[in-house]
Amino acid sequence: MKQRTEKYVVTFRTTAGAMAMEAACSAAGLPGRLIPVPRSVTAGCGLCWAAPPESREVLEELVIKKRLDVDGIYAIIL
Amino acid sequence: MIYLDNAATTRTKPPAVAQAVLEALSSYGNCGRGGHQGALSAARAIYETREKIAALLGCPRADHVCFTQNSTQALNIAVCGLLGPVDHVISTDLEHNSVLRPLYRLRDAGAAVDFVPADSRGRLDYCGFERLLRPETKAIVCTHASNLTGDAVDIARVGRFAREHGLLFILDASQTAGVLPIDLAAMGIDVVCFTGHKSLMGPQGTGGLCLREGLEIRPFTVGGTGVQSYSEAQPGEYPTRLEAGTLNGHGLAGLSAALDFLSETGIARIHAHEDALARRFYKAVRDLPGVTVYGDFSAPVRAPVVTLNIGDLDSAEISDELAERFGIATRPGAHCAPRLHRALGTEEQGAVRFSWSYFNTEEETAAAAEAVRVLAREALEG
């Protein structure tokens, strides 16, 4: 298994919300990628955006600016 | 075959459409089901398609573009999800059964439904909206253009009327999305229902609704969404709220490619080409002895449709002659537009509809006009 590190994780209420996040991050050149939502965040399914913890501030600015449909924001070890 | 049945479906698609569907069929997983590349490829393509539709139809948010199989499904979702048995609804005589039947079913459940009348030439009496207004009127449901005559409705005017009176405005854009300008936000429209396989030039099995923000639509179907799986209720957020089950990702990939073509070509250019061909045909056949053309060609803006009859001959017979002798595909009969056929007095005879796409040519149009001339002359000669 891969080495676990701290990640900044953003969850969404819809798949469209996750895709909007990916598109916005890609356009802005921000780091991260979509992964299946880990059980430590929420049971169920869906996609979340996982990024290095140091990107938290710029990502939160992007979420507000683009009115992205975010469900929750977490700092977890993945 | 000269294909002039584009109001039913555009047969010729931009080549990139088939290529996109083929690539999707061999690479896509299921959108929103897993985080692997196949699932993400499908999800990305579908999201991009939402963005392109939102841009085309003036929908402020890509996540307020909800996909369905076609316009009919979209209209059922809008009518059933926004209206109830105590409401009054205003519609028009121009409507297709995709609007009429959901409204008739609503009426049978207790709602009141009135129709703005069309005259014997198929023209809408706009004063009818004011005349039919009641305190309990909740919505206007109407088409952007008649699928029978091609006559367009002034939707900006209807939208203003709806706003002035606090009414919902549900627009059936089946015949116009991709060929006439539509701006949900600017035109005061609450819901635009569209299909992907006509003027948008995408595959059959694609369509949807564009919604203004803040609209609460009860879901028509509920089920798997790939998110919020432990919630007993369908998620409340759009587009998931209206999209239970697997989407037609392969078809939407094709629609996305078609939207690229529309964007690169420009819908004004597309409409100018189609409109010129339709009007050229109209001018060639309108004065032929025995030929009756329906619709208002004095209107500056209309969908590229010309519908006619020859004498009192059965429209099915004329359409069959056109196909068998001249290799020209048209649509006879009632066109799922019973109220307008009644207004035109063509309930028994039906009518023969010719409809153009961007891929039709002047030569095809001239050949169709010549075929009508031959058939009209033969009809006169008995």
Short mmCIF file of C-alpha atoms in Angstrom, two decimals:
data_model
loop_
_atom_site.label_atom_id
_atom_site.label_comp_id
_atom_site.label_asym_id
_atom_site.label_seq_id
_atom_site.Cartn_x
_atom_site.Cartn_y
_atom_site.Cartn_z
CA MET A 1 0.00 0.00 0.00
CA LYS A 2 1.07 3.58 -0.54
CA GLN A 3 2.55 5.69 2.23
CA ARG A 4 -0.13 7.64 4.12
CA THR A 5 0.11 11.42 4.30
CA GLU A 6 -2.16 14.21 5.40
CA LYS A 7 -4.64 15.31 2.73
CA TYR A 8 -7.10 18.14 2.37
CA VAL A 9 -10.38 16.55 1.25
CA VAL A 10 -13.45 18.26 -0.20
CA THR A 11 -16.71 16.31 -0.54
CA PHE A 12 -19.73 17.11 -2.70
CA ARG A 13 -23.42 16.39 -2.71
CA THR A 14 -23.50 15.50 -6.41
CA THR A 15 -21.14 14.04 -9.00
CA ALA A 16 -21.66 17.22 -11.01
CA GLY A 17 -20.29 19.15 -8.03
CA ALA A 18 -17.17 16.98 -8.02
CA MET A 19 -16.68 17.47 -11.74
CA ALA A 20 -17.13 21.23 -11.40
CA MET A 21 -14.38 21.19 -8.75
CA GLU A 22 -12.04 19.24 -11.01
CA ALA A 23 -12.73 21.57 -13.93
CA ALA A 24 -12.19 24.68 -11.78
CA CYS A 25 -8.94 23.35 -10.28
CA SER A 26 -7.68 22.29 -13.67
CA ALA A 27 -8.41 25.74 -15.13
CA ALA A 28 -6.71 27.44 -12.16
CA GLY A 29 -3.73 25.06 -12.20
CA LEU A 30 -4.37 23.91 -8.62
CA PRO A 31 -3.19 20.51 -7.32
CA GLY A 32 -5.28 17.49 -6.37
CA ARG A 33 -7.40 14.76 -7.92
CA LEU A 34 -10.76 13.06 -7.63
CA ILE A 35 -10.81 9.88 -5.54
CA PRO A 36 -13.59 7.68 -4.11
CA VAL A 37 -14.81 9.13 -0.81
CA PRO A 38 -12.90 7.33 2.03
CA ARG A 39 -14.94 5.78 4.83
CA SER A 40 -13.20 7.99 7.37
CA VAL A 41 -15.06 10.91 5.79
CA THR A 42 -18.44 9.38 5.12
CA ALA A 43 -19.92 5.96 4.47
CA GLY A 44 -21.53 5.47 1.09
CA CYS A 45 -20.10 6.37 -2.25
CA GLY A 46 -19.22 9.28 -4.46
CA LEU A 47 -16.13 11.28 -5.36
CA CYS A 48 -14.10 13.77 -3.39
CA TRP A 49 -11.24 16.13 -4.19
CA ALA A 50 -8.01 15.17 -2.43
CA ALA A 51 -5.20 17.73 -2.38
CA PRO A 52 -2.04 18.55 -0.43
CA PRO A 53 -2.86 20.29 2.87
CA GLU A 54 -0.93 23.42 1.94
CA SER A 55 -3.39 24.10 -0.89
CA ARG A 56 -6.28 24.52 1.54
CA GLU A 57 -6.45 28.31 1.41
CA VAL A 58 -6.45 28.66 -2.38
CA LEU A 59 -8.94 25.83 -2.75
CA GLU A 60 -11.34 27.39 -0.28
CA GLU A 61 -11.08 30.69 -2.14
CA LEU A 62 -11.89 28.85 -5.37
CA VAL A 63 -14.89 27.08 -3.80
CA ILE A 64 -16.36 30.42 -2.73
CA LYS A 65 -15.53 32.24 -5.95
CA LYS A 66 -17.03 29.54 -8.19
CA ARG A 67 -19.97 28.80 -5.87
CA LEU A 68 -19.03 25.10 -5.93
CA ASP A 69 -21.53 22.70 -4.39
CA VAL A 70 -19.41 21.52 -1.45
CA ASP A 71 -20.75 19.19 1.24
CA GLY A 72 -17.77 19.13 3.63
CA ILE A 73 -14.08 19.88 4.03
CA TYR A 74 -11.72 17.59 5.98
CA ALA A 75 -8.08 17.20 6.91
CA ILE A 76 -7.35 13.47 7.10
CA ILE A 77 -4.55 10.95 6.72
CA LEU A 78 -4.86 8.99 3.48
CA MET B 1 -32.52 9.75 -50.49
CA ILE B 2 -33.12 13.46 -50.04
CA TYR B 3 -33.80 13.71 -46.33
CA LEU B 4 -36.29 16.45 -45.48
CA ASP B 5 -37.65 15.07 -42.23
CA ASN B 6 -35.27 16.89 -39.92
CA ALA B 7 -38.06 18.11 -37.64
CA ALA B 8 -38.50 14.44 -36.69
CA THR B 9 -34.78 13.85 -36.26
CA THR B 10 -31.67 15.10 -38.02
CA ARG B 11 -30.35 12.13 -39.95
CA THR B 12 -27.03 13.65 -40.99
CA LYS B 13 -24.88 14.49 -37.97
CA PRO B 14 -21.48 16.17 -37.88
CA PRO B 15 -18.92 13.36 -38.37
CA ALA B 16 -17.41 14.00 -34.93
CA VAL B 17 -20.66 12.85 -33.30
CA ALA B 18 -20.37 9.21 -34.39
CA GLN B 19 -16.66 9.25 -33.60
CA ALA B 20 -17.32 10.52 -30.08
CA VAL B 21 -19.99 7.87 -29.47
CA LEU B 22 -17.67 5.15 -30.75
CA GLU B 23 -14.84 6.28 -28.50
CA ALA B 24 -17.17 6.51 -25.53
CA LEU B 25 -18.52 3.02 -26.16
CA SER B 26 -15.03 1.59 -26.02
CA SER B 27 -13.70 3.56 -23.05
CA TYR B 28 -16.34 4.89 -20.67
CA GLY B 29 -17.22 3.52 -17.26
CA ASN B 30 -20.30 4.75 -15.44
CA CYS B 31 -20.45 8.42 -14.48
CA GLY B 32 -20.32 8.86 -10.70
CA ARG B 33 -19.82 5.17 -10.03
CA GLY B 34 -16.22 4.86 -8.87
CA GLY B 35 -13.08 6.94 -9.16
CA HIS B 36 -11.22 5.01 -11.86
CA GLN B 37 -10.35 6.52 -15.22
CA GLY B 38 -13.29 4.98 -17.06
CA ALA B 39 -15.81 6.42 -14.61
CA LEU B 40 -14.03 9.76 -14.54
CA SER B 41 -13.89 9.95 -18.35
CA ALA B 42 -17.66 9.51 -18.50
CA ALA B 43 -18.24 12.00 -15.67
CA ARG B 44 -15.98 14.59 -17.28
CA ALA B 45 -17.67 14.26 -20.67
CA ILE B 46 -21.13 14.55 -19.14
CA TYR B 47 -20.14 17.57 -17.09
CA GLU B 48 -18.65 19.26 -20.14
CA THR B 49 -21.89 18.60 -21.99
CA ARG B 50 -23.80 20.30 -19.17
CA GLU B 51 -21.52 23.33 -19.50
CA LYS B 52 -22.05 23.51 -23.25
CA ILE B 53 -25.84 23.20 -22.98
CA ALA B 54 -25.89 25.85 -20.24
CA ALA B 55 -23.90 28.21 -22.46
CA LEU B 56 -26.13 27.59 -25.46
CA LEU B 57 -29.46 28.02 -23.66
CA GLY B 58 -28.57 30.78 -21.20
CA CYS B 59 -28.74 28.60 -18.12
CA PRO B 60 -26.73 30.33 -15.36
CA ARG B 61 -25.49 27.07 -13.80
CA ALA B 62 -24.15 23.92 -15.46
CA ASP B 63 -25.44 21.85 -12.54
CA HIS B 64 -28.96 23.04 -13.37
CA VAL B 65 -28.82 21.18 -16.69
CA CYS B 66 -30.46 17.81 -15.99
CA PHE B 67 -30.30 15.09 -18.62
CA THR B 68 -33.18 12.89 -19.78
CA GLN B 69 -33.85 10.60 -22.73
CA ASN B 70 -35.68 13.25 -24.75
CA SER B 71 -37.93 16.32 -24.56
CA THR B 72 -41.01 14.28 -23.76
CA GLN B 73 -39.43 12.94 -20.59
CA ALA B 74 -38.18 16.42 -19.70
CA LEU B 75 -41.65 17.93 -20.20
CA ASN B 76 -43.25 15.20 -18.09
CA ILE B 77 -40.75 15.91 -15.31
CA ALA B 78 -41.43 19.65 -15.47
CA VAL B 79 -45.23 19.39 -15.65
CA CYS B 80 -45.59 16.66 -13.04
CA GLY B 81 -42.91 18.12 -10.79
CA LEU B 82 -44.09 21.71 -10.72
CA LEU B 83 -47.86 21.58 -11.16
CA GLY B 84 -50.70 19.98 -9.23
CA PRO B 85 -54.44 19.35 -9.27
CA VAL B 86 -55.43 22.77 -7.87
CA ASP B 87 -53.49 24.74 -10.47
CA HIS B 88 -54.57 26.48 -13.66
CA VAL B 89 -52.25 26.23 -16.65
CA ILE B 90 -52.20 28.15 -19.93
CA SER B 91 -50.86 26.45 -23.04
CA THR B 92 -51.44 26.91 -26.78
CA ASP B 93 -52.99 25.20 -29.79
CA LEU B 94 -49.52 24.86 -31.30
CA GLU B 95 -48.42 22.15 -28.89
CA HIS B 96 -47.13 18.68 -29.57
CA ASN B 97 -48.55 15.73 -27.64
CA SER B 98 -45.40 15.80 -25.50
CA VAL B 99 -46.92 18.89 -23.91
CA LEU B 100 -50.60 18.11 -24.43
CA ARG B 101 -50.73 14.65 -22.89
CA PRO B 102 -48.99 15.56 -19.62
CA LEU B 103 -51.37 18.54 -19.41
CA TYR B 104 -54.44 16.43 -20.19
CA ARG B 105 -53.39 13.98 -17.50
CA LEU B 106 -52.96 16.87 -15.07
CA ARG B 107 -56.41 18.14 -16.06
CA ASP B 108 -57.88 14.67 -15.43
CA ALA B 109 -56.37 14.84 -11.92
CA GLY B 110 -58.30 18.06 -11.23
CA ALA B 111 -56.23 20.90 -12.71
CA ALA B 112 -57.68 23.43 -15.16
CA VAL B 113 -55.96 23.83 -18.52
CA ASP B 114 -56.74 26.41 -21.21
CA PHE B 115 -55.24 26.84 -24.65
CA VAL B 116 -54.47 30.08 -26.46
CA PRO B 117 -56.16 29.53 -29.82
CA ALA B 118 -54.56 29.43 -33.24
CA ASP B 119 -56.53 30.76 -36.21
CA SER B 120 -57.22 28.89 -39.45
CA ARG B 121 -53.75 29.89 -40.71
CA GLY B 122 -52.11 28.60 -37.55
CA ARG B 123 -51.33 32.04 -36.10
CA LEU B 124 -51.40 32.42 -32.34
CA ASP B 125 -53.61 35.06 -30.72
CA TYR B 126 -51.26 36.52 -28.09
CA CYS B 127 -54.14 38.39 -26.43
CA GLY B 128 -55.35 34.94 -25.42
CA PHE B 129 -52.73 34.74 -22.65
CA GLU B 130 -54.27 37.80 -20.95
CA ARG B 131 -57.81 36.64 -21.60
CA LEU B 132 -57.22 33.20 -20.09
CA LEU B 133 -55.43 34.45 -16.98
CA ARG B 134 -57.05 33.53 -13.65
CA PRO B 135 -56.08 34.17 -10.01
CA GLU B 136 -55.10 30.50 -9.68
CA THR B 137 -53.04 30.41 -12.89
CA LYS B 138 -49.66 28.96 -12.03
CA ALA B 139 -47.85 28.36 -15.29
CA ILE B 140 -47.54 28.77 -19.02
CA VAL B 141 -46.36 25.70 -20.90
CA CYS B 142 -45.68 26.32 -24.56
CA THR B 143 -43.58 25.45 -27.54
CA HIS B 144 -40.99 27.73 -29.07
CA ALA B 145 -42.05 26.72 -32.59
CA SER B 146 -44.78 24.55 -34.01
CA ASN B 147 -43.47 21.21 -35.22
CA LEU B 148 -46.27 21.28 -37.80
CA THR B 149 -45.93 24.71 -39.45
CA GLY B 150 -42.58 25.98 -38.18
CA ASP B 151 -44.23 29.15 -36.88
CA ALA B 152 -42.25 30.49 -33.93
CA VAL B 153 -43.68 31.85 -30.70
CA ASP B 154 -42.31 35.16 -29.39
CA ILE B 155 -40.96 33.58 -26.20
CA ALA B 156 -39.46 36.82 -24.89
CA ARG B 157 -42.98 38.29 -25.00
CA VAL B 158 -44.46 35.22 -23.27
CA GLY B 159 -41.66 35.33 -20.71
CA ARG B 160 -42.39 38.99 -19.92
CA PHE B 161 -46.08 38.18 -19.51
CA ALA B 162 -45.23 35.28 -17.20
CA ARG B 163 -42.95 37.47 -15.07
CA GLU B 164 -45.53 40.29 -14.88
CA HIS B 165 -48.11 37.87 -13.51
CA GLY B 166 -45.86 35.69 -11.36
CA LEU B 167 -46.31 32.60 -13.53
CA LEU B 168 -43.90 29.77 -14.18
CA PHE B 169 -42.84 29.51 -17.82
CA ILE B 170 -42.01 26.03 -19.11
CA LEU B 171 -40.67 26.10 -22.67
CA ASP B 172 -40.70 23.20 -25.12
CA ALA B 173 -37.63 23.86 -27.26
CA SER B 174 -37.77 20.56 -29.16
CA GLN B 175 -37.85 22.27 -32.56
CA THR B 176 -35.60 25.22 -31.81
CA ALA B 177 -32.70 24.36 -29.48
CA GLY B 178 -29.69 24.65 -31.76
CA VAL B 179 -31.35 26.74 -34.46
CA LEU B 180 -33.05 29.72 -32.77
CA PRO B 181 -31.64 31.81 -29.90
CA ILE B 182 -32.83 30.82 -26.42
CA ASP B 183 -31.73 32.58 -23.25
CA LEU B 184 -33.36 31.16 -20.13
CA ALA B 185 -32.20 33.94 -17.86
CA ALA B 186 -32.82 36.89 -20.18
CA MET B 187 -36.17 35.67 -21.51
CA GLY B 188 -37.80 34.98 -18.16
CA ILE B 189 -37.99 31.23 -18.68
CA ASP B 190 -38.09 28.86 -15.70
CA VAL B 191 -37.54 25.58 -17.52
CA VAL B 192 -36.27 24.87 -21.03
CA CYS B 193 -36.98 21.31 -22.19
CA PHE B 194 -34.81 20.19 -25.09
CA THR B 195 -34.00 17.12 -27.13
CA GLY B 196 -30.55 16.24 -28.40
CA HIS B 197 -31.37 14.54 -31.68
CA LYS B 198 -33.05 17.29 -33.70
CA SER B 199 -31.41 20.67 -34.31
CA LEU B 200 -28.74 19.98 -31.70
CA MET B 201 -27.61 17.20 -34.11
CA GLY B 202 -26.76 14.73 -31.36
CA PRO B 203 -27.80 11.09 -30.88
CA GLN B 204 -31.32 9.94 -30.07
CA GLY B 205 -31.79 9.13 -26.40
CA THR B 206 -30.40 12.48 -25.25
CA GLY B 207 -32.28 15.51 -23.96
CA GLY B 208 -32.96 17.34 -20.76
CA LEU B 209 -34.11 20.34 -18.78
CA CYS B 210 -32.38 23.63 -18.03
CA LEU B 211 -33.63 25.19 -14.81
CA ARG B 212 -33.47 28.61 -13.29
CA GLU B 213 -31.97 28.74 -9.81
CA GLY B 214 -34.33 28.24 -6.89
CA LEU B 215 -36.87 26.10 -8.72
CA GLU B 216 -38.19 23.17 -6.69
CA ILE B 217 -39.18 20.26 -8.95
CA ARG B 218 -40.47 17.02 -7.47
CA PRO B 219 -38.44 14.13 -8.94
CA PHE B 220 -40.33 11.98 -11.43
CA THR B 221 -38.07 8.97 -10.87
CA VAL B 222 -35.96 8.13 -7.85
CA GLY B 223 -33.17 5.59 -7.45
CA GLY B 224 -29.43 5.14 -7.70
CA THR B 225 -27.36 8.28 -7.96
CA GLY B 226 -23.83 7.31 -6.94
CA VAL B 227 -24.00 9.78 -4.04
CA GLN B 228 -25.75 10.00 -0.64
CA SER B 229 -26.41 6.26 -0.83
CA TYR B 230 -27.64 5.88 2.76
CA SER B 231 -30.26 8.57 2.38
CA GLU B 232 -33.73 7.08 1.90
CA ALA B 233 -34.80 10.10 -0.11
CA GLN B 234 -33.58 11.15 -3.54
CA PRO B 235 -30.84 13.80 -3.13
CA GLY B 236 -32.30 17.31 -3.32
CA GLU B 237 -29.49 18.92 -5.28
CA TYR B 238 -29.54 19.36 -9.05
CA PRO B 239 -28.80 17.69 -11.38
CA THR B 240 -28.84 14.50 -9.26
CA ARG B 241 -32.33 15.31 -8.00
CA LEU B 242 -33.76 14.58 -11.47
CA GLU B 243 -31.25 11.99 -12.68
CA ALA B 244 -31.88 8.63 -11.00
CA GLY B 245 -30.13 5.73 -12.70
CA THR B 246 -27.29 5.52 -15.21
CA LEU B 247 -27.15 8.38 -17.68
CA ASN B 248 -26.72 7.87 -21.41
CA GLY B 249 -23.03 8.70 -21.24
CA HIS B 250 -22.32 7.36 -24.71
CA GLY B 251 -25.08 9.44 -26.26
CA LEU B 252 -24.10 12.52 -24.29
CA ALA B 253 -20.53 12.19 -25.58
CA GLY B 254 -22.01 12.43 -29.06
CA LEU B 255 -24.16 15.38 -28.05
CA SER B 256 -21.06 17.11 -26.69
CA ALA B 257 -19.35 16.74 -30.06
CA ALA B 258 -22.48 18.07 -31.78
CA LEU B 259 -22.48 21.09 -29.48
CA ASP B 260 -18.88 21.77 -30.46
CA PHE B 261 -19.97 21.78 -34.09
CA LEU B 262 -22.83 24.17 -33.31
CA SER B 263 -20.50 26.46 -31.43
CA GLU B 264 -17.88 26.48 -34.18
CA THR B 265 -20.45 27.00 -36.94
CA GLY B 266 -22.75 29.38 -35.05
CA ILE B 267 -26.49 28.86 -34.75
CA ALA B 268 -27.18 32.14 -36.59
CA ARG B 269 -25.34 30.77 -39.61
CA ILE B 270 -27.10 27.42 -39.29
CA HIS B 271 -30.50 29.07 -39.09
CA ALA B 272 -29.75 31.40 -42.00
CA HIS B 273 -28.89 28.43 -44.23
CA GLU B 274 -31.91 26.35 -43.22
CA ASP B 275 -34.29 29.31 -43.37
CA ALA B 276 -33.09 30.28 -46.83
CA LEU B 277 -33.71 26.77 -48.13
CA ALA B 278 -37.15 26.53 -46.55
CA ARG B 279 -38.21 29.92 -47.91
CA ARG B 280 -36.84 29.07 -51.36
CA PHE B 281 -38.97 25.92 -51.34
CA TYR B 282 -41.99 27.87 -50.09
CA LYS B 283 -41.69 30.40 -52.89
CA ALA B 284 -41.41 27.61 -55.46
CA VAL B 285 -44.54 25.76 -54.34
CA ARG B 286 -46.88 28.34 -52.80
CA ASP B 287 -48.55 29.36 -56.08
CA LEU B 288 -48.75 25.93 -57.67
CA PRO B 289 -52.36 25.12 -58.57
CA GLY B 290 -53.92 22.85 -55.97
CA VAL B 291 -51.15 23.34 -53.41
CA THR B 292 -52.01 24.70 -49.96
CA VAL B 293 -49.14 25.75 -47.69
CA TYR B 294 -49.75 26.20 -43.96
CA GLY B 295 -48.11 28.62 -41.58
CA ASP B 296 -47.11 32.27 -41.52
CA PHE B 297 -44.21 33.02 -43.85
CA SER B 298 -44.49 36.75 -43.29
CA ALA B 299 -42.87 36.18 -39.88
CA PRO B 300 -39.17 37.11 -39.89
CA VAL B 301 -38.22 34.27 -37.54
CA ARG B 302 -39.46 30.72 -37.99
CA ALA B 303 -38.26 27.14 -37.81
CA PRO B 304 -37.19 25.60 -41.15
CA VAL B 305 -40.45 23.77 -41.86
CA VAL B 306 -42.85 23.95 -44.82
CA THR B 307 -46.05 21.94 -44.58
CA LEU B 308 -48.49 21.55 -47.44
CA ASN B 309 -51.25 19.58 -49.03
CA ILE B 310 -52.10 18.89 -52.66
CA GLY B 311 -55.81 19.20 -53.35
CA ASP B 312 -57.71 16.94 -51.03
CA LEU B 313 -55.29 14.05 -51.48
CA ASP B 314 -54.29 11.98 -48.48
CA SER B 315 -51.03 13.35 -47.06
CA ALA B 316 -49.83 9.79 -46.48
CA GLU B 317 -50.22 9.05 -50.18
CA ILE B 318 -48.30 12.16 -51.20
CA SER B 319 -45.50 11.40 -48.73
CA ASP B 320 -45.29 7.84 -50.02
CA GLU B 321 -45.12 9.06 -53.64
CA LEU B 322 -42.37 11.48 -52.68
CA ALA B 323 -40.38 8.68 -51.07
CA GLU B 324 -40.97 5.95 -53.65
CA ARG B 325 -40.82 7.94 -56.90
CA PHE B 326 -38.58 10.84 -56.00
CA GLY B 327 -36.51 9.52 -53.10
CA ILE B 328 -37.59 12.37 -50.81
CA ALA B 329 -38.23 11.72 -47.11
CA THR B 330 -41.05 13.77 -45.57
CA ARG B 331 -43.54 13.31 -42.76
CA PRO B 332 -47.29 13.00 -43.41
CA GLY B 333 -50.24 12.67 -41.04
CA ALA B 334 -50.92 14.41 -37.76
CA HIS B 335 -47.37 15.06 -36.47
CA CYS B 336 -48.59 14.56 -32.87
CA ALA B 337 -50.13 18.06 -33.13
CA PRO B 338 -53.89 17.42 -32.95
CA ARG B 339 -55.04 20.86 -31.83
CA LEU B 340 -53.24 22.71 -34.62
CA HIS B 341 -54.49 20.28 -37.27
CA ARG B 342 -58.02 20.98 -36.03
CA ALA B 343 -57.39 24.73 -36.25
CA LEU B 344 -56.03 24.37 -39.79
CA GLY B 345 -58.91 22.10 -40.83
CA THR B 346 -56.54 19.27 -41.73
CA GLU B 347 -57.62 16.74 -39.12
CA GLU B 348 -58.73 14.17 -41.72
CA GLN B 349 -56.24 14.89 -44.49
CA GLY B 350 -53.18 15.45 -42.37
CA ALA B 351 -50.40 17.35 -44.14
CA VAL B 352 -46.99 16.71 -45.71
CA ARG B 353 -44.14 18.27 -43.76
CA PHE B 354 -40.79 19.16 -45.32
CA SER B 355 -38.09 20.16 -42.80
CA TRP B 356 -34.48 21.19 -43.36
CA SER B 357 -31.15 20.82 -41.62
CA TYR B 358 -27.78 22.50 -42.04
CA PHE B 359 -26.67 19.61 -44.24
CA ASN B 360 -29.40 20.03 -46.87
CA THR B 361 -28.54 21.74 -50.14
CA GLU B 362 -30.12 24.05 -52.73
CA GLU B 363 -30.12 21.17 -55.22
CA GLU B 364 -32.08 18.95 -52.85
CA THR B 365 -34.50 21.78 -52.19
CA ALA B 366 -35.04 22.40 -55.90
CA ALA B 367 -35.60 18.67 -56.47
CA ALA B 368 -38.23 18.60 -53.72
CA ALA B 369 -40.03 21.61 -55.20
CA GLU B 370 -39.99 20.00 -58.63
CA ALA B 371 -41.45 16.79 -57.18
CA VAL B 372 -44.31 18.77 -55.61
CA ARG B 373 -44.88 20.52 -58.95
CA VAL B 374 -45.12 17.16 -60.74
CA LEU B 375 -47.48 15.68 -58.17
CA ALA B 376 -49.67 18.80 -58.15
CA ARG B 377 -49.94 18.73 -61.95
CA GLU B 378 -50.82 15.04 -61.92
CA ALA B 379 -53.45 15.69 -59.27
CA LEU B 380 -55.06 18.38 -61.46
CA GLU B 381 -54.99 16.13 -64.50
CA GLY B 382 -56.71 13.46 -62.43
#
